[in-house]
PDB file of C-alpha atoms and ligand atoms in Angstrom:
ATOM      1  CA  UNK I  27     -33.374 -72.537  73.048  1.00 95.00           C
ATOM      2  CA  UNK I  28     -33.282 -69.925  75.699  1.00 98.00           C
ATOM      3  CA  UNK I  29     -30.545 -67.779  76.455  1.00 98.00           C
ATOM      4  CA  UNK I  30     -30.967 -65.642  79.747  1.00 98.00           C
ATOM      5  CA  UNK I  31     -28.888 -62.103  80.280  1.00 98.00           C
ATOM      6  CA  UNK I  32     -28.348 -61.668  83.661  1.00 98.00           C
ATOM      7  CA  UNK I  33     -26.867 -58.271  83.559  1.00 97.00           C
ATOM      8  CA  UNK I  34     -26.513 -57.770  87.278  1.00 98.00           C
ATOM      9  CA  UNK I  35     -26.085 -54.318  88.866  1.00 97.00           C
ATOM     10  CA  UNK I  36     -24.611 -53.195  85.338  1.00 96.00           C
ATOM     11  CA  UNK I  37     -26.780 -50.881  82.533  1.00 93.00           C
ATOM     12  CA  UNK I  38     -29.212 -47.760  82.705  1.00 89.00           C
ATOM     13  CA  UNK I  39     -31.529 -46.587  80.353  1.00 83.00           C
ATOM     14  CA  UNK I  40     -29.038 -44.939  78.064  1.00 82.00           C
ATOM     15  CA  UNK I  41     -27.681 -48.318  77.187  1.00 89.00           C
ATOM     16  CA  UNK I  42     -30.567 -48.560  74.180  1.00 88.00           C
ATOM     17  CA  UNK I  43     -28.096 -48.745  71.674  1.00 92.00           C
ATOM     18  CA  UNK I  44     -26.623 -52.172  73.438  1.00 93.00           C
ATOM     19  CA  UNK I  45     -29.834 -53.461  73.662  1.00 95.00           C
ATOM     20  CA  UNK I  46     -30.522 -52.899  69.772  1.00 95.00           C
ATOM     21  CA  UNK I  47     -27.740 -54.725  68.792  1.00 95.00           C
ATOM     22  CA  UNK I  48     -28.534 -57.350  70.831  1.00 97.00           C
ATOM     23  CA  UNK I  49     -32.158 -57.498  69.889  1.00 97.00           C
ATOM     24  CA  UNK I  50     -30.867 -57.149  66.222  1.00 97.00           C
ATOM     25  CA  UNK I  51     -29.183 -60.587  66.357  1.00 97.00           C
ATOM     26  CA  UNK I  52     -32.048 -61.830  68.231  1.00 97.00           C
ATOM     27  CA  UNK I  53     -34.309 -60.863  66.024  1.00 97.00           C
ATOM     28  CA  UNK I  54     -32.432 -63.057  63.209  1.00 96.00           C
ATOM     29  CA  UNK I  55     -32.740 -66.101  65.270  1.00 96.00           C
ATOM     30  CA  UNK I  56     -36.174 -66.447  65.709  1.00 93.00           C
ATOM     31  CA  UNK I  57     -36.120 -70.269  67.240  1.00 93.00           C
ATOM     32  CA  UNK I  58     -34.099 -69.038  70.022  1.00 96.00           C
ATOM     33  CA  UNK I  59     -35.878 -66.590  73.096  1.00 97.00           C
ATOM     34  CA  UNK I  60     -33.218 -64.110  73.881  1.00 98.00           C
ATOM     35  CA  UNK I  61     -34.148 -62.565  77.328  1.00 98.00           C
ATOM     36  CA  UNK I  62     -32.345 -59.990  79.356  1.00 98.00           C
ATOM     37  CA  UNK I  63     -32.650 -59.384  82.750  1.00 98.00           C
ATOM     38  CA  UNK I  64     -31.545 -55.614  83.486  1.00 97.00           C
ATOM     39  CA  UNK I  65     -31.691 -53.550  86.673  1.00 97.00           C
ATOM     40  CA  UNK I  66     -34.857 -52.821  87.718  1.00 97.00           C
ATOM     41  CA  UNK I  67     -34.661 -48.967  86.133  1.00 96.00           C
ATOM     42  CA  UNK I  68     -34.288 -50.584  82.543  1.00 96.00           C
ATOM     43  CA  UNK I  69     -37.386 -52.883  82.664  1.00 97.00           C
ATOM     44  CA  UNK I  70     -39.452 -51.068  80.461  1.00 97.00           C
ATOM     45  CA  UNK I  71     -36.283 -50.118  78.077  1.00 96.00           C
ATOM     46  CA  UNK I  72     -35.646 -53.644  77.499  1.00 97.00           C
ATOM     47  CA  UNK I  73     -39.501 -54.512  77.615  1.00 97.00           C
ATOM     48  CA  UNK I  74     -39.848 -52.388  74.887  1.00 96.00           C
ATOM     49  CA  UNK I  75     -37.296 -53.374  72.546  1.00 97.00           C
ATOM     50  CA  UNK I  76     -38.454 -55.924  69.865  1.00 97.00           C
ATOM     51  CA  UNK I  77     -37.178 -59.232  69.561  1.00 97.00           C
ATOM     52  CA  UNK I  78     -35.586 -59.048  73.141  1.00 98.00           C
ATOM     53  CA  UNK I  79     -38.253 -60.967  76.268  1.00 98.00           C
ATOM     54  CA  UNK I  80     -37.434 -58.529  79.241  1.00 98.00           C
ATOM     55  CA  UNK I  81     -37.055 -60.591  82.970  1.00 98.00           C
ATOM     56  CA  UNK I  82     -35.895 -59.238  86.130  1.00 98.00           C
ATOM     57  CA  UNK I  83     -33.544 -60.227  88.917  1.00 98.00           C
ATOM     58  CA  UNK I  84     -35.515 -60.767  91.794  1.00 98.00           C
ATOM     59  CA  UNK I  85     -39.249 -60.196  93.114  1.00 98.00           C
ATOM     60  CA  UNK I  86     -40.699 -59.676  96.639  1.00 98.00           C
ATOM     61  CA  UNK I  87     -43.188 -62.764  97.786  1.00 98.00           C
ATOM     62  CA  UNK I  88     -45.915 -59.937  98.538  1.00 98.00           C
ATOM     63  CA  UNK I  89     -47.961 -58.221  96.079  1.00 98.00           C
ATOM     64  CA  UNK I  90     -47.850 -54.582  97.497  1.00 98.00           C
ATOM     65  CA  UNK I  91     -47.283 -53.710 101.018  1.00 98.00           C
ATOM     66  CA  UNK I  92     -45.036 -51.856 103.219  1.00 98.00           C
ATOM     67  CA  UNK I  93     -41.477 -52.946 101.522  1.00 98.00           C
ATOM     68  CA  UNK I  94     -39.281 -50.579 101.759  1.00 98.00           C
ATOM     69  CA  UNK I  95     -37.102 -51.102  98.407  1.00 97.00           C
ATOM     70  CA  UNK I  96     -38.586 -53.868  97.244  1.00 98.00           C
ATOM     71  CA  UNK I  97     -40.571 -54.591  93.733  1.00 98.00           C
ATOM     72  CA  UNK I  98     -43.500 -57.528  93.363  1.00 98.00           C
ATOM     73  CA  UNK I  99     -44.387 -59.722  91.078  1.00 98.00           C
ATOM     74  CA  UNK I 100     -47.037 -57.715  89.269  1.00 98.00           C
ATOM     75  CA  UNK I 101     -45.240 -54.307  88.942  1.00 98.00           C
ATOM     76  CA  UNK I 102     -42.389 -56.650  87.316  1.00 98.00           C
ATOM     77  CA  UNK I 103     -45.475 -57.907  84.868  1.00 98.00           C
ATOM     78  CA  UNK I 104     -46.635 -54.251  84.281  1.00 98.00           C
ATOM     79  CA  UNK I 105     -43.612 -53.486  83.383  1.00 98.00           C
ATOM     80  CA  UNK I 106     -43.590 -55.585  80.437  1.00 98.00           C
ATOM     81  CA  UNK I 107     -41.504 -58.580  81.540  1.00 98.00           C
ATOM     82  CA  UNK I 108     -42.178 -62.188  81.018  1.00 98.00           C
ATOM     83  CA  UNK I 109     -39.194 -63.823  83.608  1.00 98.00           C
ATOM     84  CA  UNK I 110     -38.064 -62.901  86.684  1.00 98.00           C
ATOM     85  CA  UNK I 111     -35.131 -65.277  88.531  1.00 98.00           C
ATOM     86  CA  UNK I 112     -35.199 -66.601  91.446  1.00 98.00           C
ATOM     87  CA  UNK I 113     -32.617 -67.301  94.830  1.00 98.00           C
ATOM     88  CA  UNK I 114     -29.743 -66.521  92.089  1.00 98.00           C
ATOM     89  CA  UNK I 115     -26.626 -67.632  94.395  1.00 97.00           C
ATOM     90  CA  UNK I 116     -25.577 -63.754  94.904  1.00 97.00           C
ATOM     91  CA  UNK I 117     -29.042 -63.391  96.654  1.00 97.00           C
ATOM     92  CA  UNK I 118     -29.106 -66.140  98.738  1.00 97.00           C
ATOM     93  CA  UNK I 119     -25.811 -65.367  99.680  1.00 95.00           C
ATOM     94  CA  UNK I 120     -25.864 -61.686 100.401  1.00 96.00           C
ATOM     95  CA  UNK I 121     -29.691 -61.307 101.322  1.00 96.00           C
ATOM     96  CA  UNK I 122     -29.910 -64.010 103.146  1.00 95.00           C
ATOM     97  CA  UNK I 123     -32.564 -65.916 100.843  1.00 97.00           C
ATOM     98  CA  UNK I 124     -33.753 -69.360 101.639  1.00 97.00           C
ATOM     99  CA  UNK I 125     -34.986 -72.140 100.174  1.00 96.00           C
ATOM    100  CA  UNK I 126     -38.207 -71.014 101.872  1.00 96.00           C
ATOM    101  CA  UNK I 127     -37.719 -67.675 100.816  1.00 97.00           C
ATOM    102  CA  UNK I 128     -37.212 -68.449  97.059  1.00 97.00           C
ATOM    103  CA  UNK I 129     -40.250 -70.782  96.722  1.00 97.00           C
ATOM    104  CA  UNK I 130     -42.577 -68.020  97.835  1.00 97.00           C
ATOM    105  CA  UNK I 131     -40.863 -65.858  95.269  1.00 98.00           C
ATOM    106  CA  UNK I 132     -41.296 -68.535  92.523  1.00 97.00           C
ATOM    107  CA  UNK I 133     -44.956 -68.672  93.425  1.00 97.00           C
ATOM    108  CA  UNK I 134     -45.421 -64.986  93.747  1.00 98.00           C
ATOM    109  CA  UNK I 135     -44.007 -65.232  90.073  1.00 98.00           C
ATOM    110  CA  UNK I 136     -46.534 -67.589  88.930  1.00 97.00           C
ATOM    111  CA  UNK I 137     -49.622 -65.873  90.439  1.00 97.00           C
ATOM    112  CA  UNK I 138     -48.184 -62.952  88.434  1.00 98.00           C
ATOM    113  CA  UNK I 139     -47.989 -64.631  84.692  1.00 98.00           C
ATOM    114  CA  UNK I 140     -44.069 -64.738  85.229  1.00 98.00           C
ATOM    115  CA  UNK I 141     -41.879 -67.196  84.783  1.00 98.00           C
ATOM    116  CA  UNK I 142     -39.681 -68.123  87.077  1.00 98.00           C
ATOM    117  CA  UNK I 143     -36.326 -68.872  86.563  1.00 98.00           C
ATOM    118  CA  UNK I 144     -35.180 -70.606  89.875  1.00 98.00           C
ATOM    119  CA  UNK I 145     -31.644 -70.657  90.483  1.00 98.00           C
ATOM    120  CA  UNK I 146     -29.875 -73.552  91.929  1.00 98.00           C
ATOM    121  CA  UNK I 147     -26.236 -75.049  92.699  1.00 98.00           C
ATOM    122  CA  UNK I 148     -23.941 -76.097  94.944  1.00 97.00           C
ATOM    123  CA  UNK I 149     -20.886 -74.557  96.359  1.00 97.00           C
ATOM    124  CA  UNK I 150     -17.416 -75.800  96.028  1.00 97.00           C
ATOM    125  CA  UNK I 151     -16.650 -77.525  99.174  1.00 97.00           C
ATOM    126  CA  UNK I 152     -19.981 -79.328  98.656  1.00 97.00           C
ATOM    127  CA  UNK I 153     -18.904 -80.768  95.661  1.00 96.00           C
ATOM    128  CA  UNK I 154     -15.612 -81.397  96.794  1.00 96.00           C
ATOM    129  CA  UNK I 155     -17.733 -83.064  99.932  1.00 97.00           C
ATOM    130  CA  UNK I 156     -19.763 -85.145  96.936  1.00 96.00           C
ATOM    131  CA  UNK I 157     -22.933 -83.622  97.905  1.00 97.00           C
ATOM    132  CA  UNK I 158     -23.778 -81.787  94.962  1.00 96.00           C
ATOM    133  CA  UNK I 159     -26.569 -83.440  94.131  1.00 96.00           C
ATOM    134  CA  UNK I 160     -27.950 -83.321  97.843  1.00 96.00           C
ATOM    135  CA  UNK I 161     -27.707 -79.600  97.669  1.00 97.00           C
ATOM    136  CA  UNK I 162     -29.592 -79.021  94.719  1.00 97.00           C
ATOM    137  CA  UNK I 163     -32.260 -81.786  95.252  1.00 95.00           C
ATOM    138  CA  UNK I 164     -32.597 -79.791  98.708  1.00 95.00           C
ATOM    139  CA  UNK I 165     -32.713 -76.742  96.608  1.00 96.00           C
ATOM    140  CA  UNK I 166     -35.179 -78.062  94.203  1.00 94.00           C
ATOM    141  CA  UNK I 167     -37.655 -79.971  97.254  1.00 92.00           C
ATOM    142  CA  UNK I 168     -40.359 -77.515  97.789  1.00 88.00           C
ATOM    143  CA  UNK I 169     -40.243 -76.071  94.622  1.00 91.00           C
ATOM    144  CA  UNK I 170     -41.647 -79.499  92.832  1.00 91.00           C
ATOM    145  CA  UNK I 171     -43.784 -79.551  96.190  1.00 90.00           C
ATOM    146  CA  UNK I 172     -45.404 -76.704  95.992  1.00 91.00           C
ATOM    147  CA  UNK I 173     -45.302 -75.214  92.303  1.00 93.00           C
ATOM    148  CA  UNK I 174     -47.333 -75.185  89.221  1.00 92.00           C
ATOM    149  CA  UNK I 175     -46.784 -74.078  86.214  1.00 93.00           C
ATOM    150  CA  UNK I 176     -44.075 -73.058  83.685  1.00 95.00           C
ATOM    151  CA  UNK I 177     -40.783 -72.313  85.388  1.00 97.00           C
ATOM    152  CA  UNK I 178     -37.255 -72.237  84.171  1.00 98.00           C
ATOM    153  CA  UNK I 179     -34.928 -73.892  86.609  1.00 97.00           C
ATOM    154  CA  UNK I 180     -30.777 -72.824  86.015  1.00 98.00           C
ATOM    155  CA  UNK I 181     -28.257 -74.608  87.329  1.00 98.00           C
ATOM    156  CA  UNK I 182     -25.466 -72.737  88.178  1.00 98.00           C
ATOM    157  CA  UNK I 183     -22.534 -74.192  90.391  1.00 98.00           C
ATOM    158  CA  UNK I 184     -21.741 -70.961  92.865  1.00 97.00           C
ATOM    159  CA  UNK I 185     -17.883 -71.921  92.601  1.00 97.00           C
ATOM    160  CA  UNK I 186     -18.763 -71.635  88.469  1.00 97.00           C
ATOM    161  CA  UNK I 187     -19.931 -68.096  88.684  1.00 97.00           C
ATOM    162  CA  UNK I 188     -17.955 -65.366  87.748  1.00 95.00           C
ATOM    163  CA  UNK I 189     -14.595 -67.454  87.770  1.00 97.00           C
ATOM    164  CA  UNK I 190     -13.785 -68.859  84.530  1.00 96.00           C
ATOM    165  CA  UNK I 191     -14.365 -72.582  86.267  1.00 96.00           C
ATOM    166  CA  UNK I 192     -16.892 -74.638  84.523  1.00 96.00           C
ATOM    167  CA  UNK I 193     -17.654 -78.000  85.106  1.00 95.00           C
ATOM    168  CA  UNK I 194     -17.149 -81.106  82.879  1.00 96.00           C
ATOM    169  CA  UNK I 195     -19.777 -81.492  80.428  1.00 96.00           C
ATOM    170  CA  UNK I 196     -20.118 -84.842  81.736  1.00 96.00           C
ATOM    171  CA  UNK I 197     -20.959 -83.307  85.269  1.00 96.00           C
ATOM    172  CA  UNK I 198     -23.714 -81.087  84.042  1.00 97.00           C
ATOM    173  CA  UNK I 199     -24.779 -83.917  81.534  1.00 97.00           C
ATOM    174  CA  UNK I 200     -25.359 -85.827  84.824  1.00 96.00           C
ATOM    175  CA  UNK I 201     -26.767 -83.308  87.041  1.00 97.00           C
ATOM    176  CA  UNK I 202     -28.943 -82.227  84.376  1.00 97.00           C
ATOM    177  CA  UNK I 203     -30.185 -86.058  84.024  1.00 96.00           C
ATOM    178  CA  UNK I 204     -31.305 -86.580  87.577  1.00 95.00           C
ATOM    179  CA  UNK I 205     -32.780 -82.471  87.955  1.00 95.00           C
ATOM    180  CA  UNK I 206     -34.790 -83.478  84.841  1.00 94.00           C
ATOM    181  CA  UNK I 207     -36.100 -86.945  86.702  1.00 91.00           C
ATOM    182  CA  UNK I 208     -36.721 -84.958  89.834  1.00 93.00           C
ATOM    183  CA  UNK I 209     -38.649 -82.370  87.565  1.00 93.00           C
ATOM    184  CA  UNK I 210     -40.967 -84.982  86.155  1.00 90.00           C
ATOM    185  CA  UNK I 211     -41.933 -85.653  89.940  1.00 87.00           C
ATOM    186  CA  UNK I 212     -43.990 -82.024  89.881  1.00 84.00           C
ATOM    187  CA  UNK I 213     -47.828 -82.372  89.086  1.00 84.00           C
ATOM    188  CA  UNK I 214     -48.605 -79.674  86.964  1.00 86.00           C
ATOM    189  CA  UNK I 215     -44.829 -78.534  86.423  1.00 91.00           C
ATOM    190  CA  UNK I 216     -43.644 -77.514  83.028  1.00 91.00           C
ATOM    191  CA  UNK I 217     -39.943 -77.242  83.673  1.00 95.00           C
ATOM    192  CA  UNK I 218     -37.467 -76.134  81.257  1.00 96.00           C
ATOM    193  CA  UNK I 219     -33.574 -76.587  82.019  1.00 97.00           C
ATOM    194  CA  UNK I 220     -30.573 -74.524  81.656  1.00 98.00           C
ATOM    195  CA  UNK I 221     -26.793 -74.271  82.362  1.00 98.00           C
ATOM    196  CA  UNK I 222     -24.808 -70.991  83.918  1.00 98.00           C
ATOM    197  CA  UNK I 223     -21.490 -70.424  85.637  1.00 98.00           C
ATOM    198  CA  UNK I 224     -18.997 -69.181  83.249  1.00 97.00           C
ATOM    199  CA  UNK I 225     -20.681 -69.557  80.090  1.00 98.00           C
ATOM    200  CA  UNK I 226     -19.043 -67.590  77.392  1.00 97.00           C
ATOM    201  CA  UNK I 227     -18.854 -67.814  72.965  1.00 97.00           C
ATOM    202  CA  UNK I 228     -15.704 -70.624  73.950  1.00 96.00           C
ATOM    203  CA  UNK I 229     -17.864 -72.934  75.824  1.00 97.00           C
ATOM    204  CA  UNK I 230     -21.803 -72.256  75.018  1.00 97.00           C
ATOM    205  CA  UNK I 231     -21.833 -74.969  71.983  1.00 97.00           C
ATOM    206  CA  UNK I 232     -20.863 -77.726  74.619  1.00 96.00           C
ATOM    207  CA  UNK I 233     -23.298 -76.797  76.911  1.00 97.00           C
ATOM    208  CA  UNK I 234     -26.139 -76.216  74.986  1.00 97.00           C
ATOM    209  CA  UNK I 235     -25.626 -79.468  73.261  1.00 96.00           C
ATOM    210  CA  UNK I 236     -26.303 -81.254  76.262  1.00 96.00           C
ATOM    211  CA  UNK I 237     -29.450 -83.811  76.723  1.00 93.00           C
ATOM    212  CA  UNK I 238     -32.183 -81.779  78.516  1.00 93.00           C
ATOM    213  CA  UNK I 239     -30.923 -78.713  78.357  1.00 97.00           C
ATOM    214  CA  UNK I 240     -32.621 -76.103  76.595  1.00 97.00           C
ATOM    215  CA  UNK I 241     -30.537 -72.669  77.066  1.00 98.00           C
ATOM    216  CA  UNK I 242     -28.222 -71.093  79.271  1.00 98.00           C
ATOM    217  CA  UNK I 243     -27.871 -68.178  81.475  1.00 98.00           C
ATOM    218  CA  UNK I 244     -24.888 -66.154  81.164  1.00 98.00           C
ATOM    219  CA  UNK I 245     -23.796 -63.291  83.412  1.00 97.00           C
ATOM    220  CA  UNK I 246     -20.466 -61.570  82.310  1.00 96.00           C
ATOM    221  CA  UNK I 247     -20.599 -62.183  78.411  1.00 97.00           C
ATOM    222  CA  UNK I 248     -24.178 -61.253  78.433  1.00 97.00           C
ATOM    223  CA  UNK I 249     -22.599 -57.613  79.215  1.00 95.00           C
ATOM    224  CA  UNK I 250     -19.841 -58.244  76.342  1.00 95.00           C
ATOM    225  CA  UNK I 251     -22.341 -57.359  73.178  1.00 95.00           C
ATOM    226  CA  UNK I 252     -20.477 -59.320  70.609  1.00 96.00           C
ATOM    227  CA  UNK I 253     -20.039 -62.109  72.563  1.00 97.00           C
ATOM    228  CA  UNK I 254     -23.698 -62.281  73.351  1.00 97.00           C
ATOM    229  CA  UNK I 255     -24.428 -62.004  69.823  1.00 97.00           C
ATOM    230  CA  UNK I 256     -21.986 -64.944  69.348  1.00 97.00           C
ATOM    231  CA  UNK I 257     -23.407 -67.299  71.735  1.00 97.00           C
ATOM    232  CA  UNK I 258     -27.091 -66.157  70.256  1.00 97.00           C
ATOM    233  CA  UNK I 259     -25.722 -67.359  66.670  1.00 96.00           C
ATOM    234  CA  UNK I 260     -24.504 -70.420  68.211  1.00 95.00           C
ATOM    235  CA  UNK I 261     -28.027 -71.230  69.680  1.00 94.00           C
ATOM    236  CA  UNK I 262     -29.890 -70.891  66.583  1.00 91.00           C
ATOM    237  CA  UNK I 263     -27.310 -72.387  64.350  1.00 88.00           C
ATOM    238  CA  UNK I 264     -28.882 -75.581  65.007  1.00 72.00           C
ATOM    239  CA  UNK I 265     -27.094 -77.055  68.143  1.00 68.00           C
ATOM    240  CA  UNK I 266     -30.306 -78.524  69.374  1.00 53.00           C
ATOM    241  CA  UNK I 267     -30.950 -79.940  66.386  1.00 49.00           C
ATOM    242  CA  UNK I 268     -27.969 -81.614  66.245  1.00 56.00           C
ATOM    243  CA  UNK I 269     -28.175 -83.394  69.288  1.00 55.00           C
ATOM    244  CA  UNK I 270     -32.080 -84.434  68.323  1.00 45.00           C
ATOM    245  CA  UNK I 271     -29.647 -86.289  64.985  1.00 44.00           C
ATOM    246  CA  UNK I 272     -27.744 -87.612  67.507  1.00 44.00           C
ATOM    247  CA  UNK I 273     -30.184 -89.982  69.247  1.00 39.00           C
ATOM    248  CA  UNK I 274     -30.127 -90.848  72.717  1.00 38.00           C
TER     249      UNK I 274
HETATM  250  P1  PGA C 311     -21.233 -65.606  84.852  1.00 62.99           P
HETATM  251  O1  PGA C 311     -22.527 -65.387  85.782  1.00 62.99           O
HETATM  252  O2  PGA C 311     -21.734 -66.021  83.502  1.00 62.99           O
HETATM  253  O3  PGA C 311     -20.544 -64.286  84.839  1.00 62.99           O
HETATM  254  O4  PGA C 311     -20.438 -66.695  85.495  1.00 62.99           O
HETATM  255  C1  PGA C 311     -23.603 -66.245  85.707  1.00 62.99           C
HETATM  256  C2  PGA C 311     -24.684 -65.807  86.656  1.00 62.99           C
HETATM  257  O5  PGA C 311     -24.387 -65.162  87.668  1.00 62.99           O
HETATM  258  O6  PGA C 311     -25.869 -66.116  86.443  1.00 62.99           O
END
């Protein structure tokens, strides 16, 4: 099981003794991969904080160059991180990023060692509009194109984000069904799934007990520590397991 921090534009490098206690619980759960994704200035904090994998929010599709602002691929590896997400819905919608634009971040990710962890989902008035699943296969197109390689792919429903809304766990039991057909389509793809939008100690159990899914990514509670460490117990108590019993 994975379980992805996003932290967001929250944390500096004082925060060590948040990241201890997070890495403490991780460190008691060794089946499940706890990474965080801090600001860029807290890379190498959470990098080098054992039992924590360190990821970061976003990568430039260039190596080096004349960026002004921007951080690649490799100086996100040299950093010590193993992740790095991709077109997470507040960067395509603030910066502008494109489907276009997030594939060559994925693959500048790749050439790197990361792992990608490509974010995907629709809005609200698509859903309401029933193209949900047009969105995201859009979404998803050039990635199983294009890619190879391990890559993480979240979905996260933008009107789930930050809100408190979550979908049915029949909805993301279904969307989750055809993503993971659509995956299979990749030559050379190793794609892991997760959930996020809203994901919190209430709900994390439901989610994570769903077929293909193997973790989620969780913004807000991955900022409230006991929480965090909550939904990390939950994930190694043996949810996975349990739906393994449960047969198909
Ligand atoms: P949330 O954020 O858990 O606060 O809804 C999720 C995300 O932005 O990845």
């Amino acid at each position: 099981m994975l379980i992805i921090g996003n932290w967001k534009m929250n944390g500096t490098p004082l925060d060590v003794a948040a990241l201890e206690s997070i890495a403490e619980t991780a460190r008691a759960a060794p089946a499940t991969e706890v990474v965080i994704c801090p600001p860029f200035t807290m890379l190498t904090a959470v990098a080098g904080t054992a039992g924590l994998k360190c990821g970061a929010q976003d990568c430039h599709e260039a190596d080096a160059g004349a960026f002004t602002g921007c951080v690649s691929a490799p100086m996100i590896k040299a950093a010590g991180a193993d992740y790095v997400l991709v077109g997470h819905s507040e960067r395509r919608r603030l910066h502008s990023e494109t489907n276009e634009v997030v594939v060559a971040k994925a693959t500048a990710a790749i050439r790197a060692a990361l792992i990608p962890v490509i974010c995907v989902g629709e809005t609200a008035s698509e859903r309401a509009a029933g193209d949900a699943y047009r969105t995201v296969n859009e979404q998803l197109r050039a990635v199983i194109r294009t890619l190879r390689g391990d890559i993480v792919v979240a979905y996260e429903p933008v009107w789930a984000i930050g809100t408190g809304n979550v979908p049915s766990v029949r909805d993301v039991q279904e969307m989750m069904a055809r993503l993971g057909s659509m995956l299979r389509e990749g030559v050379g793809l190793d794609a892991k799934l997760v959930y996020g939008g809203s994901v919190g100690a209430a709900n994390a159990a439901a989610f994570l007990q769903v077929e293909h899914v193997s973790g989620v990514l969780l913004g807000g509670a991955s900022l409230r520590l006991e929480e965090m460490r909550q939904i990390i117990n939950v994930s190694s108590s043996g949810v996975g397991a349990r739906r393994a019993d449960a047969g198909p």
